[in-house]
Coordinates of C-alpha atoms (C1' of nucleotides) in Angstrom, one line a residue:
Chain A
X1 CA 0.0 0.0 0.0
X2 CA 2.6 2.4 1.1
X3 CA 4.7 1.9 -2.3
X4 CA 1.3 1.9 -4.3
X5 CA 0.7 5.8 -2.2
X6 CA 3.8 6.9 -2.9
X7 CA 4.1 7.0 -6.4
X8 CA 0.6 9.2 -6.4
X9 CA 1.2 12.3 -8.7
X10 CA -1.8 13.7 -6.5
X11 CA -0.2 12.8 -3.2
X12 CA 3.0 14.3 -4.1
X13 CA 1.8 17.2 -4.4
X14 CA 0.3 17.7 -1.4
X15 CA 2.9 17.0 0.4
X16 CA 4.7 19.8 -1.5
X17 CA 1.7 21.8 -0.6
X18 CA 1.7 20.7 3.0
X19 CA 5.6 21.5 3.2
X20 CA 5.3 25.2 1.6
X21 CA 2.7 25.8 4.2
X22 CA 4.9 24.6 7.4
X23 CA 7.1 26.7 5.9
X24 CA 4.7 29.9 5.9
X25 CA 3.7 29.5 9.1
X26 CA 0.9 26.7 9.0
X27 CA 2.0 23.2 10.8
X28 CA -0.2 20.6 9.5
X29 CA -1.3 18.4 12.3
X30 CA -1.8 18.2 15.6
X31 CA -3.9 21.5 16.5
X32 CA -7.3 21.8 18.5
X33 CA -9.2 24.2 17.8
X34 CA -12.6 25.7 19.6
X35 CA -14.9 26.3 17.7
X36 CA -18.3 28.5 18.6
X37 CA -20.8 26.0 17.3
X38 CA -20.9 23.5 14.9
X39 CA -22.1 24.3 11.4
X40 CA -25.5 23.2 11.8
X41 CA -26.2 25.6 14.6
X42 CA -24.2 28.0 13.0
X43 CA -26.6 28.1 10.3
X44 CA -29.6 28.0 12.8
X45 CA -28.4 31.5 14.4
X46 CA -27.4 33.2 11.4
X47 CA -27.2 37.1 11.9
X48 CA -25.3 39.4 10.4
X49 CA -22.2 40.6 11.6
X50 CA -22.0 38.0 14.5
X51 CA -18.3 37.2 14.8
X52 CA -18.2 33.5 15.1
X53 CA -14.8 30.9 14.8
X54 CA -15.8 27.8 12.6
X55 CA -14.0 24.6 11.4
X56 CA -14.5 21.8 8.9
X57 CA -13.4 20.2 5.7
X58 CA -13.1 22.0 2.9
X59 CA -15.3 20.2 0.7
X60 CA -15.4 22.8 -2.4
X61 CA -13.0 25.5 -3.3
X62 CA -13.0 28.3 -5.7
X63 CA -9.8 30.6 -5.8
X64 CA -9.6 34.1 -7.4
X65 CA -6.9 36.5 -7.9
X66 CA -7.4 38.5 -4.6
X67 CA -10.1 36.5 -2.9
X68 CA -11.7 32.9 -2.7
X69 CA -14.4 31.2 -1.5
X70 CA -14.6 27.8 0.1
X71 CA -17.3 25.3 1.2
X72 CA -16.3 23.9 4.5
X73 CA -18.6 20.7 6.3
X74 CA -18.2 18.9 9.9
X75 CA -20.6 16.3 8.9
X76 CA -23.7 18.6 10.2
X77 CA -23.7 20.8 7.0
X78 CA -22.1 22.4 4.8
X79 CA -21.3 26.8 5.2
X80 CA -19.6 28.8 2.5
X81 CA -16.2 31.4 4.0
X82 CA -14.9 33.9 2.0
X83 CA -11.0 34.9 2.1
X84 CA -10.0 38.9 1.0
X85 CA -6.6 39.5 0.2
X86 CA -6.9 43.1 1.7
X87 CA -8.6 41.8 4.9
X88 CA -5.9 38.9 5.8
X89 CA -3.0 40.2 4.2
X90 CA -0.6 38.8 1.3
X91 CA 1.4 36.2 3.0
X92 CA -1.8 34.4 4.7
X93 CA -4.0 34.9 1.1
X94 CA -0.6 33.1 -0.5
X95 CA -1.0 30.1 1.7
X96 CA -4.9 29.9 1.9
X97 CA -4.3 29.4 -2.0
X98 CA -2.2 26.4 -1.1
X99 CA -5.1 24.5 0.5
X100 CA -6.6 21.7 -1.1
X101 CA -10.1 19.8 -1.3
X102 CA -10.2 17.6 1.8
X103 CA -7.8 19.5 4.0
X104 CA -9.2 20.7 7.3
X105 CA -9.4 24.7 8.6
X106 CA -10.4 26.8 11.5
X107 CA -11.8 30.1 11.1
X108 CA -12.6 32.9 12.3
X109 CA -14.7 35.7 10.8
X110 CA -18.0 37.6 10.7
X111 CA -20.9 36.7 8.7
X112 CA -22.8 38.1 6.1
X113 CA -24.6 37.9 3.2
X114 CA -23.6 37.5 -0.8
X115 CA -25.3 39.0 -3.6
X116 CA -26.9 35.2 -4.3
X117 CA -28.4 35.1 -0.8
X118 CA -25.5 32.7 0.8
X119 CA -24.9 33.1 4.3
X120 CA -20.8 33.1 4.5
X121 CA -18.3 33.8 7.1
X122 CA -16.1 36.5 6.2
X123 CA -12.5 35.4 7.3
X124 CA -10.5 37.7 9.4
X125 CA -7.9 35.2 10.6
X126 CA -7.3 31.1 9.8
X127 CA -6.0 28.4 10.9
X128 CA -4.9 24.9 9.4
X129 CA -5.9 21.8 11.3
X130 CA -5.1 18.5 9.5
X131 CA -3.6 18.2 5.7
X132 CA -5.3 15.8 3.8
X133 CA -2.7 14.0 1.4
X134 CA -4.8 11.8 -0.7
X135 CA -7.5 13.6 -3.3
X136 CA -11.3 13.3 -2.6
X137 CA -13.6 11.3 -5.1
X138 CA -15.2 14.3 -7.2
X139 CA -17.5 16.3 -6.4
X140 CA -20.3 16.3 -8.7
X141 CA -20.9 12.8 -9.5
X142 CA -19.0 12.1 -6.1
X143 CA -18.3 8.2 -5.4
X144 CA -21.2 5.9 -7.0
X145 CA -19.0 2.8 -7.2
X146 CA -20.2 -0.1 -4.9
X147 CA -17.7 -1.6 -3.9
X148 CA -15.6 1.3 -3.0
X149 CA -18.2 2.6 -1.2
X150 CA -18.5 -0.2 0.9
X151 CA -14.5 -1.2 1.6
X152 CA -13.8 2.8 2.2
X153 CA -16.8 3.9 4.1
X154 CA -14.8 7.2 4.9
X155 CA -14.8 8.1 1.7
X156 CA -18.7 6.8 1.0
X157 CA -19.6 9.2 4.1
X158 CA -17.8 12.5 2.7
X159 CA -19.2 12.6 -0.5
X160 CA -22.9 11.3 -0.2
X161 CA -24.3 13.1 2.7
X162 CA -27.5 11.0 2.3
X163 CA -25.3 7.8 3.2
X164 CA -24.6 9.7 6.5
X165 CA -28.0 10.8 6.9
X166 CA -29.1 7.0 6.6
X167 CA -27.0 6.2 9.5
X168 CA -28.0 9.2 11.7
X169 CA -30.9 7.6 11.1
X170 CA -30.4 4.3 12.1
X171 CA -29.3 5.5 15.3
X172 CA -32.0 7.8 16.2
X173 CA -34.2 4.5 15.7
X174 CA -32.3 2.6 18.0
X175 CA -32.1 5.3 20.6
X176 CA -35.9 5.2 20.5
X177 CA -36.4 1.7 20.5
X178 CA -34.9 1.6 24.1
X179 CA -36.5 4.5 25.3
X180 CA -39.7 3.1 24.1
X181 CA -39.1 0.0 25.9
X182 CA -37.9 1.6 28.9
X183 CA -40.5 3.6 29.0
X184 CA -42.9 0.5 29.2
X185 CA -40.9 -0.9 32.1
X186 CA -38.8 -3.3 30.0
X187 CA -35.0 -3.7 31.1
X188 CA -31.9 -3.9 28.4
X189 CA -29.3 -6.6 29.5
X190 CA -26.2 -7.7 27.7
X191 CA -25.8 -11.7 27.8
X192 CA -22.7 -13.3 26.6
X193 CA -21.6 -13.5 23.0
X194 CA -19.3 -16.2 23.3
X195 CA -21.4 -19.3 24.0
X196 CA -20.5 -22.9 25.1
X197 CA -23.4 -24.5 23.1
X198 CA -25.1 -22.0 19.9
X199 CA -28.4 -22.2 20.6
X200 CA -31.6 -20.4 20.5
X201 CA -32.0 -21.0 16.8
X202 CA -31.0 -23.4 14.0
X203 CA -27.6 -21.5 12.3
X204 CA -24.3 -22.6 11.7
X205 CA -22.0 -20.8 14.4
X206 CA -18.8 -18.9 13.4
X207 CA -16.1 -21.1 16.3
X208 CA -13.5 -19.6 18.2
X209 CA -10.4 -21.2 20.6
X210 CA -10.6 -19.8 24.4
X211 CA -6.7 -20.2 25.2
X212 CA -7.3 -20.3 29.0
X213 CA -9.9 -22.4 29.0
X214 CA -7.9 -24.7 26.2
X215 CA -11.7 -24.5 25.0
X216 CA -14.0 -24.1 21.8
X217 CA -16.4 -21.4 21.9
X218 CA -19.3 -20.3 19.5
X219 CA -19.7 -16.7 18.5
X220 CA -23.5 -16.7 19.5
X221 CA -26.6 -16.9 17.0
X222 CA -29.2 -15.4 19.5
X223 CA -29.4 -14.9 22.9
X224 CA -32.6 -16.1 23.4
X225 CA -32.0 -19.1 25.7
X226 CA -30.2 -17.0 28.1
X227 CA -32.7 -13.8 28.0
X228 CA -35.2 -17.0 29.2
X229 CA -32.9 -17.5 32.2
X230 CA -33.2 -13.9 33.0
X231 CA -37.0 -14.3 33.0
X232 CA -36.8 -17.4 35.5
X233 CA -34.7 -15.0 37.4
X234 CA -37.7 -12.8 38.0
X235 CA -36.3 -10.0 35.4
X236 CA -40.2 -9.8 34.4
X237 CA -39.7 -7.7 31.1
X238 CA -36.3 -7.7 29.7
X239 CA -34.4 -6.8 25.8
X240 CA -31.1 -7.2 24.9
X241 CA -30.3 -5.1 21.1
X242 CA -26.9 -6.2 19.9
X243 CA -24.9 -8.5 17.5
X244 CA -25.7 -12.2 16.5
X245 CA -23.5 -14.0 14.4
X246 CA -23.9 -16.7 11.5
X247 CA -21.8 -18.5 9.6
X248 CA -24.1 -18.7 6.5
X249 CA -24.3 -17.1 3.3
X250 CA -23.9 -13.3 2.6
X251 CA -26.5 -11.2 0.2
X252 CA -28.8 -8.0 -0.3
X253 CA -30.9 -9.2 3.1
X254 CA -27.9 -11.2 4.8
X255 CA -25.1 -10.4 6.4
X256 CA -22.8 -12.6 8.8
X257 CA -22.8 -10.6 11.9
X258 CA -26.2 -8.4 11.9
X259 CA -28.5 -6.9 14.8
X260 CA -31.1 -8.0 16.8
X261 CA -33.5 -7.3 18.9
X262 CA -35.3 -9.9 21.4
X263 CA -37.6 -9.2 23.5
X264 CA -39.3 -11.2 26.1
X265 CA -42.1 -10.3 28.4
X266 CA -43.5 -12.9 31.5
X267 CA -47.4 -13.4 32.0
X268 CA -47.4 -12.4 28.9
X269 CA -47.9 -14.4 25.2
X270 CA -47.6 -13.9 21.5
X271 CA -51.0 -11.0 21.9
X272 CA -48.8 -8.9 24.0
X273 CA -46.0 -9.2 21.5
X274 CA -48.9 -8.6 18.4
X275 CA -49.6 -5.2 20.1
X276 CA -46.1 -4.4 21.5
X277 CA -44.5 -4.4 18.1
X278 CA -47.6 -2.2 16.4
X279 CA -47.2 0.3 18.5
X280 CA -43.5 0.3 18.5
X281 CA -43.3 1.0 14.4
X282 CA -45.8 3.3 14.8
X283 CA -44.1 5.3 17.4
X284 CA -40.8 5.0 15.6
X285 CA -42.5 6.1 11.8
X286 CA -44.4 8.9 13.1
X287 CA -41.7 10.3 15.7
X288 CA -38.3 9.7 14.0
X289 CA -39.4 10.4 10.4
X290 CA -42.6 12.3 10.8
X291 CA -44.7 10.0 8.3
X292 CA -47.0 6.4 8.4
X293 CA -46.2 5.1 4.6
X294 CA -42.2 4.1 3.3
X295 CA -41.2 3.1 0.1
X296 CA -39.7 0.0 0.1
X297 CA -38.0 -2.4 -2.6
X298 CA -40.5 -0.6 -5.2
X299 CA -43.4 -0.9 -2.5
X300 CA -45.7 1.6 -0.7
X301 CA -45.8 0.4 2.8
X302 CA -48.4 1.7 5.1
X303 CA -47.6 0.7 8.6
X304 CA -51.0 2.0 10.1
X305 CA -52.2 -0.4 12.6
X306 CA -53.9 -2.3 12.9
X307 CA -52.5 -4.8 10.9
X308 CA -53.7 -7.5 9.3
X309 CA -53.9 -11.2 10.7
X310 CA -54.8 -14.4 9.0
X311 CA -54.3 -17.5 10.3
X312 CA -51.8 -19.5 8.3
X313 CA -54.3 -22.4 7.1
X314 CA -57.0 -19.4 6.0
X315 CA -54.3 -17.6 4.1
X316 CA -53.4 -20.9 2.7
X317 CA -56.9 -21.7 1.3
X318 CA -57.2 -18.2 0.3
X319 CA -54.2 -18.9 -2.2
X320 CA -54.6 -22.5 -3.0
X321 CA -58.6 -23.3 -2.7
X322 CA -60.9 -23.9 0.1
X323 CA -60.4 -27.5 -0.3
X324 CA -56.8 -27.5 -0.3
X325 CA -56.5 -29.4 3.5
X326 CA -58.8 -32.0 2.0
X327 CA -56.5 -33.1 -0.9
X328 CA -54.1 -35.7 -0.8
X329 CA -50.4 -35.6 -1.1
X330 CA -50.6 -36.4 -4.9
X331 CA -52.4 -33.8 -5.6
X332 CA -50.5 -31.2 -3.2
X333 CA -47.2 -32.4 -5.6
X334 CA -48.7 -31.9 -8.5
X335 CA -50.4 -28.2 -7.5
X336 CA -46.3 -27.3 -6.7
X337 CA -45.3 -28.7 -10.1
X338 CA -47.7 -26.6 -11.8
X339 CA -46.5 -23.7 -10.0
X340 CA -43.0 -24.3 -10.7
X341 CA -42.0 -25.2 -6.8
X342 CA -39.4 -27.7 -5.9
X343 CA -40.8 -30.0 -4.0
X344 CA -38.1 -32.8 -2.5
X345 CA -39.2 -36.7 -2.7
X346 CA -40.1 -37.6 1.0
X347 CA -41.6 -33.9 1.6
X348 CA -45.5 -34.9 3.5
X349 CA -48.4 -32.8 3.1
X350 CA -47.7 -30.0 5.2
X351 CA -44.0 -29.5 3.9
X352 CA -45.1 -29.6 0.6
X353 CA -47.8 -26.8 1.3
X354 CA -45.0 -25.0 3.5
X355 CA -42.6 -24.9 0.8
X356 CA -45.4 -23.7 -2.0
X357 CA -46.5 -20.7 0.9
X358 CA -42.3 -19.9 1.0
X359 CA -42.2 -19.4 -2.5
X360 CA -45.3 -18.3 -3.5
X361 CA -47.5 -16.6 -0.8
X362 CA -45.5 -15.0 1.3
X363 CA -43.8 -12.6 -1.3
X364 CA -47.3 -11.3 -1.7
X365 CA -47.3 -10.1 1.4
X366 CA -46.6 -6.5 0.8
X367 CA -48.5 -4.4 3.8
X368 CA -48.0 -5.4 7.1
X369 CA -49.4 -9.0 8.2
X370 CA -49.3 -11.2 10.7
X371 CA -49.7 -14.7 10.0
X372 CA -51.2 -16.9 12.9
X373 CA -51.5 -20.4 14.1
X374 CA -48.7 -21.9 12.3
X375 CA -48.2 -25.7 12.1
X376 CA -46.6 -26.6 15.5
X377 CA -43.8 -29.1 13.3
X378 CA -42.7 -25.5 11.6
X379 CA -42.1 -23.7 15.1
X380 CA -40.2 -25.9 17.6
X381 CA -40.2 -23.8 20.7
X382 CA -43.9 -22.7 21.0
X383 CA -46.5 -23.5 23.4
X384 CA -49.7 -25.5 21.4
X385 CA -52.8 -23.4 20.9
X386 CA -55.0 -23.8 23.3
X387 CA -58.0 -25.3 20.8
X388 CA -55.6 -27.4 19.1
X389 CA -52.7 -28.8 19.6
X390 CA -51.4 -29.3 15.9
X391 CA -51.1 -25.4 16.4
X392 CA -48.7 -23.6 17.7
X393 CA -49.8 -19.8 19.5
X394 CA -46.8 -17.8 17.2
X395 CA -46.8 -15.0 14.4
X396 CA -44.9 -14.2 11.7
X397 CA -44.9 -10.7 10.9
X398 CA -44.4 -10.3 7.1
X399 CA -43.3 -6.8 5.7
X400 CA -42.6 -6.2 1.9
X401 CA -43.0 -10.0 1.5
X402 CA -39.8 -10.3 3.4
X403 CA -39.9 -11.9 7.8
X404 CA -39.5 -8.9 9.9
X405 CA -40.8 -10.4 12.7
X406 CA -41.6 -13.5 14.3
X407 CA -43.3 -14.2 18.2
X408 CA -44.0 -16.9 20.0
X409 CA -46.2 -17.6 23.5
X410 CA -42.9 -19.2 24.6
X411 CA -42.6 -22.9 25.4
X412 CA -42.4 -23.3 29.6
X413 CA -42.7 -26.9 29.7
X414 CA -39.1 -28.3 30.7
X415 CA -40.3 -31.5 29.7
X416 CA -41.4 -31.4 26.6
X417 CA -38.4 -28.7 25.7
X418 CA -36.1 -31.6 26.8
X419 CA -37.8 -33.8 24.5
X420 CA -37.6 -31.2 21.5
X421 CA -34.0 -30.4 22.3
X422 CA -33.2 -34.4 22.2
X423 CA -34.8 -34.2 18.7
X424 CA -33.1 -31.7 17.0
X425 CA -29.7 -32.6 19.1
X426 CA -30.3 -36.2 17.1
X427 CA -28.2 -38.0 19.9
X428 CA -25.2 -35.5 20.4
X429 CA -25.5 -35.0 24.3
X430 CA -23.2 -32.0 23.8
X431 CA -25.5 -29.6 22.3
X432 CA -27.9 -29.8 24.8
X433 CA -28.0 -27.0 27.0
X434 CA -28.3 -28.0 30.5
X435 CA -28.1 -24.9 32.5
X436 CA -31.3 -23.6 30.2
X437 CA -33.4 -27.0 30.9
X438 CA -32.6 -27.0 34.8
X439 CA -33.4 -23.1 35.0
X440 CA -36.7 -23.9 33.2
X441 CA -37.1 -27.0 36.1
X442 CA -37.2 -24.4 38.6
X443 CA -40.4 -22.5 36.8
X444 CA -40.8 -20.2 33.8
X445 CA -43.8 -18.6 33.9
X446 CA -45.9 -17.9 31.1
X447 CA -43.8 -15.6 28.6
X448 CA -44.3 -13.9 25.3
X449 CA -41.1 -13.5 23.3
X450 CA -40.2 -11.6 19.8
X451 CA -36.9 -11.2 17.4
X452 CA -36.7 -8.4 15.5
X453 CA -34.1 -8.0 12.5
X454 CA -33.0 -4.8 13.6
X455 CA -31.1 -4.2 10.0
X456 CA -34.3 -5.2 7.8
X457 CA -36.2 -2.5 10.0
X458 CA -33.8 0.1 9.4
X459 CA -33.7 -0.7 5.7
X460 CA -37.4 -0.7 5.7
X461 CA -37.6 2.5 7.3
X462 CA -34.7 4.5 5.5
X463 CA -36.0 2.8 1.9
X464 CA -32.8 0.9 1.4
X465 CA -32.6 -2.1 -1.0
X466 CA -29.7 -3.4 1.0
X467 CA -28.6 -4.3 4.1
X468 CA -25.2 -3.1 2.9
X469 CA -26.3 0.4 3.0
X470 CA -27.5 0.2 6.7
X471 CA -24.2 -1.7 8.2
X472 CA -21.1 1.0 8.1
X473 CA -18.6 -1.8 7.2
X474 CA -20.5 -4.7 5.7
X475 CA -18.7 -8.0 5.2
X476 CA -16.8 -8.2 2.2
X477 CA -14.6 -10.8 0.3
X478 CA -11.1 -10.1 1.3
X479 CA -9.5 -7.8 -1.6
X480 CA -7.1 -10.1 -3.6
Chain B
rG1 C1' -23.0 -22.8 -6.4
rG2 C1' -25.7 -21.5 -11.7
rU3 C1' -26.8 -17.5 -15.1
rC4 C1' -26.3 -12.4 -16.7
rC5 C1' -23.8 -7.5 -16.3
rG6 C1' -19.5 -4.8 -14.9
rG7 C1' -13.9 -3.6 -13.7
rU8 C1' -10.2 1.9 -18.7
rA9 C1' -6.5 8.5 -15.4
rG10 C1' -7.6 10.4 -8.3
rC11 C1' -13.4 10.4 -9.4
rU12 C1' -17.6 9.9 -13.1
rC13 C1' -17.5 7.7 -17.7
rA14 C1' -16.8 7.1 -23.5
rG15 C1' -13.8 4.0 -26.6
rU16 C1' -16.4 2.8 -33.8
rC17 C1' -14.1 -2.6 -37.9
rG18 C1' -8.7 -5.5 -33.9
rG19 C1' -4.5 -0.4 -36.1
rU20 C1' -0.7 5.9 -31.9
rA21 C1' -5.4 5.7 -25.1
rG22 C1' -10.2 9.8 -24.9
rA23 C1' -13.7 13.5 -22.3
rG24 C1' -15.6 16.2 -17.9
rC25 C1' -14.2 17.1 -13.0
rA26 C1' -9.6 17.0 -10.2
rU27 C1' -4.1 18.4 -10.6
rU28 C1' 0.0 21.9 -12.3
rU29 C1' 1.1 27.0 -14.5
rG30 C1' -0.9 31.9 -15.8
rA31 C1' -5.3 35.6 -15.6
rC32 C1' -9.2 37.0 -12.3
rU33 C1' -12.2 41.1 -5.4
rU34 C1' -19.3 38.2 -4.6
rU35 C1' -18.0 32.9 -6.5
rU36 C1' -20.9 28.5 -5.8
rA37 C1' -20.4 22.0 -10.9
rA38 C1' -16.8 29.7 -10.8
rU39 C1' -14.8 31.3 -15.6
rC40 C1' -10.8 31.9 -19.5
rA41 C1' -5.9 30.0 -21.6
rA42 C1' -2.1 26.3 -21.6
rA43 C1' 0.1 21.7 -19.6
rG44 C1' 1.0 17.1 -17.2
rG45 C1' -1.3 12.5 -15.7
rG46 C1' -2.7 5.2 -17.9
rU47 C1' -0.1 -2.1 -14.7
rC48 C1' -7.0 -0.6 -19.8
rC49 C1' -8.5 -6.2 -12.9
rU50 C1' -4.7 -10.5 -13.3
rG51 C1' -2.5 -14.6 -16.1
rG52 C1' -2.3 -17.2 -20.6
rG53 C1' -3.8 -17.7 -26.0
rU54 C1' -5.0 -16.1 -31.2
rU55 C1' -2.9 -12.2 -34.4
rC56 C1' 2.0 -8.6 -38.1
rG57 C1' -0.8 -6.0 -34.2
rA58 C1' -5.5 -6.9 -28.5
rG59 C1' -8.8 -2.1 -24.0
rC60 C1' -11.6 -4.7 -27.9
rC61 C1' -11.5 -11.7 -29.9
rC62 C1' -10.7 -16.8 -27.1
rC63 C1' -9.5 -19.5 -22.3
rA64 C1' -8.7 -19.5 -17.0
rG65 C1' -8.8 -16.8 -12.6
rC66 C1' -9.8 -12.4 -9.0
rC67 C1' -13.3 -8.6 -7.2
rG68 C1' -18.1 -6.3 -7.4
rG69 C1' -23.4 -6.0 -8.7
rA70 C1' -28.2 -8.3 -10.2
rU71 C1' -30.9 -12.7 -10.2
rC72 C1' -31.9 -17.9 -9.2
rA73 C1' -30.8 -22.0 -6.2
rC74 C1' -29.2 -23.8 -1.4
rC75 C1' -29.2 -22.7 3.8
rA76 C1' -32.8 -20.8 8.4

RNA sequence: GGUCCGGUAGCUCAGUCGGUAGAGCAUUUGACUUUUAAUCAAAGGGUCCUGGGUUCGAGCCCCAGCCGGAUCACCA
């Protein structure tokens, strides 16, 4: 890298620049500087003639014989300064002219107002803060390529200010999302990422070595089985909103390590979930960005609650005929053949119509529903509905045709989550976790649990097509 | 993993039939005291993703690979 930099015609030059200015007076690095207010505010209190001392990147810069303006930006906005000959004198008008795009200045002036109507600062004295040595991507067409964008997110952040805006964002949300839970009594806990046994969902874990312990740990893939314990522990309504990790494949909607949010509430069950996570989006549309509909992967999405709910056979027969739970398994096979779903050879009934609702249904789904009463073989950790017991008491909440959401009354019974653990386990005693099942022993009471794909929500919310744009430094192949 | 598209100057892109590598911005020099994609004049700047092959000659055609994007499949 270093050879590759050093043979820049562009960076050469700058250091040129950078060394005429030490030598005028101007020492590149290493300076503080106090500023009156940021830019933004700056802006906000615009007056004329108020003497104010301001700092930023100089993001645009147009030099005259005896004067020249610059656009300077600290990431809150952007303010035009103007620089007289005749009001800072020769030798500091020389080395202002040795400035380039991307190099960082304090100043000091008054503002006023141009001819065009600009608010501008009015230089009376300057300072250089921090040279930059390497040239900025353009500035009208600024830096479009993808993957440059995404391997130097610096450089994505200076030139598209929407990019930053989408992350401010995606904070703000996040801020609110805990102070709307707190605000309903819930408590935020951080439980271990590094796991003995991955469990809480059915992902391939990314594996670590624990030297001390001579010891193989799992990067977790939710934290659900430990935010149980908490519950047992009498924490009555907790959340935890951080990282999970999975080793699995990486595309627009995927990426290895992403965010979630879990959320578990005791007496509680998948209703208090239903209305919990309503009122939630709501709150977050209407108070972060001030509107109820969002454009999303080429759809209008109008998140006024209610929502819809169907219960998953209804929505099936809806789709596939009023008869379709009376037909046999022939006939389910050849109703996925006609509609060009792959069906695999020992697939039963309900599979088979599973598989046909993945590829078909679900992607229909474009306003906000939650789908009900799912097939209890589909959702192993569920408690049975209490009219059926083929039925498990869960939703799915679908978005855009894509799983934001889903929610389960939580399965209590330590027996019968021994027994399902065993099952999926297939005979490894190892990945069974026993200090979940003995915590369950001593009584969970009844609990209503949610995940939330904290990145999907924030592309949802922002309009982004890709989870890419909503993680800062998205996994990437390693650059040959 | 399959298919399709892309990778050319710091950035954004063009490149005809296979025949000396192009533009705008940026950079350098000069002019310029209200500009704002500043303007005007001139100049410099290239591992055409990598490696092979075909050819008198390859940015362009062929083969293999790398990276990215889209899409399908797989996986939850």
């Amino acid at each position: 890298m270093s050879e590759e930099l050093s043979g820049n015609e562009y960076r050469q030059q700058r250091i040129e620049n950078m060394n005429k200015l030490e030598e005028a007076g101007f020492p590149a690095f290493g300076k503080a500087f106090e500023r009156t207010d940021r830019l933004d505010k700056l802006h906000a209190d615009f007056e004329v003639d108020r003497v104010v001392k301001a700092c930023g990147r100089i993001v645009a810069i147009r030099k005259m014989g005896k004067m020249a303006f610059a656009h300077i930006s600290d990431g809150s906005f952007k303010f035009q300064v103007m620089v007289k000959k005749d009001l800072i004198g020769d030798d500091n008008f020389a080395a202002f002219k040795l400035l380039d795009l991307g190099d960082f200045i304090g100043v000091e002036g008054e503002m006023f107002m141009t001819r065009t109507e600009e608010e501008t600062l009015r230089v009376s004295s300057w300072a250089l803060l921090s040279k930059s040595l390497l040239p900025l991507p353009e500035k009208f067409h600024g830096l479009t390529d993808k993957e440059t964008r995404y391997r130097q997110r610096s450089l994505d952040l200076i030139s598209n200010p929407e990019v930053m805006e989408v992350f401010k964002q995606r904070t703000q949300v996040m801020k609110e999302i805990r102070n709307f839970l707190d605000g309903r009594g819930y408590f935020e806990v951080e439980t271990p990422m590094l796991h003995q046994i991955a469990g809480g969902a059915a992902a391939k874990p990314f594996m670590a070595h624990y030297n001390a312990l001579n010891t193989d740990v799992f990067m977790r893939i939710a934290p659900e089985l430990y935010l149980k314990r908490l519950i047992v522990g009498g924490m009555d309504r907790v959340y935890e909103m951080n990282r999970n990790f999975r080793n699995e494949g990486l595309d627009r909607t995927h990426n290895p390590e992403f965010t979630a949010l879990e959320i578990y509430e005791a007496y509680g069950d998948m209703r208090s979930m239903q209305e919990l996570i309503q009122s939630m989006f709501t709150h977050l549309a209407e108070t972060i960005f001030g509107k109820i509909e969002f454009e999303w992967m080429g759809n209008t999405i109008n998140l006024t609650a209610p929502w819809r709910e169907v219960p998953y056979q209804d929505l099936i027969r809806e789709h596939l005929g009023a008869d379709w739970f009376e037909k046999s398994l022939d006939e389910a096979k050849a109703k996925a053949e006609e509609l060009e779903v792959h069906v695999e050879e020992g697939m039963d009934f309900k599979q088979v119509t599973h598989e046909i609702y993945d590829k078909t249904i679900e992607g229909t789904l474009i306003q906000p529903t939650f789908i009900t009463r799912l097939p209890a073989e589909l959702v192993p950790l569920a408690n049975a509905c209490a009219d059926d017991p083929e039925l498990v008491d869960v939703f799915e909440l679908i978005i855009g045709g894509k799983e934001i959401a889903p929610a389960y009354s939580e399965l209590n019974n330590p027996i019968e989550q021994r027994k399902r653990f065993e099952e999926q386990a297939a005979g490894d005693g190892s990945k069974i976790d026993e200090e979940f099942l003995e915590a369950l022993e001593y009584g969970m009471p009844p609990t209503g649990g949610m995940g939330i794909g904290i990145d999907r929500l924030i592309m949802l919310l922002t309009g982004s097509d890709a989870i890419r744009d909503v993680i800062l430094f998205p996994q990437l192949k390693p650059r040959g």
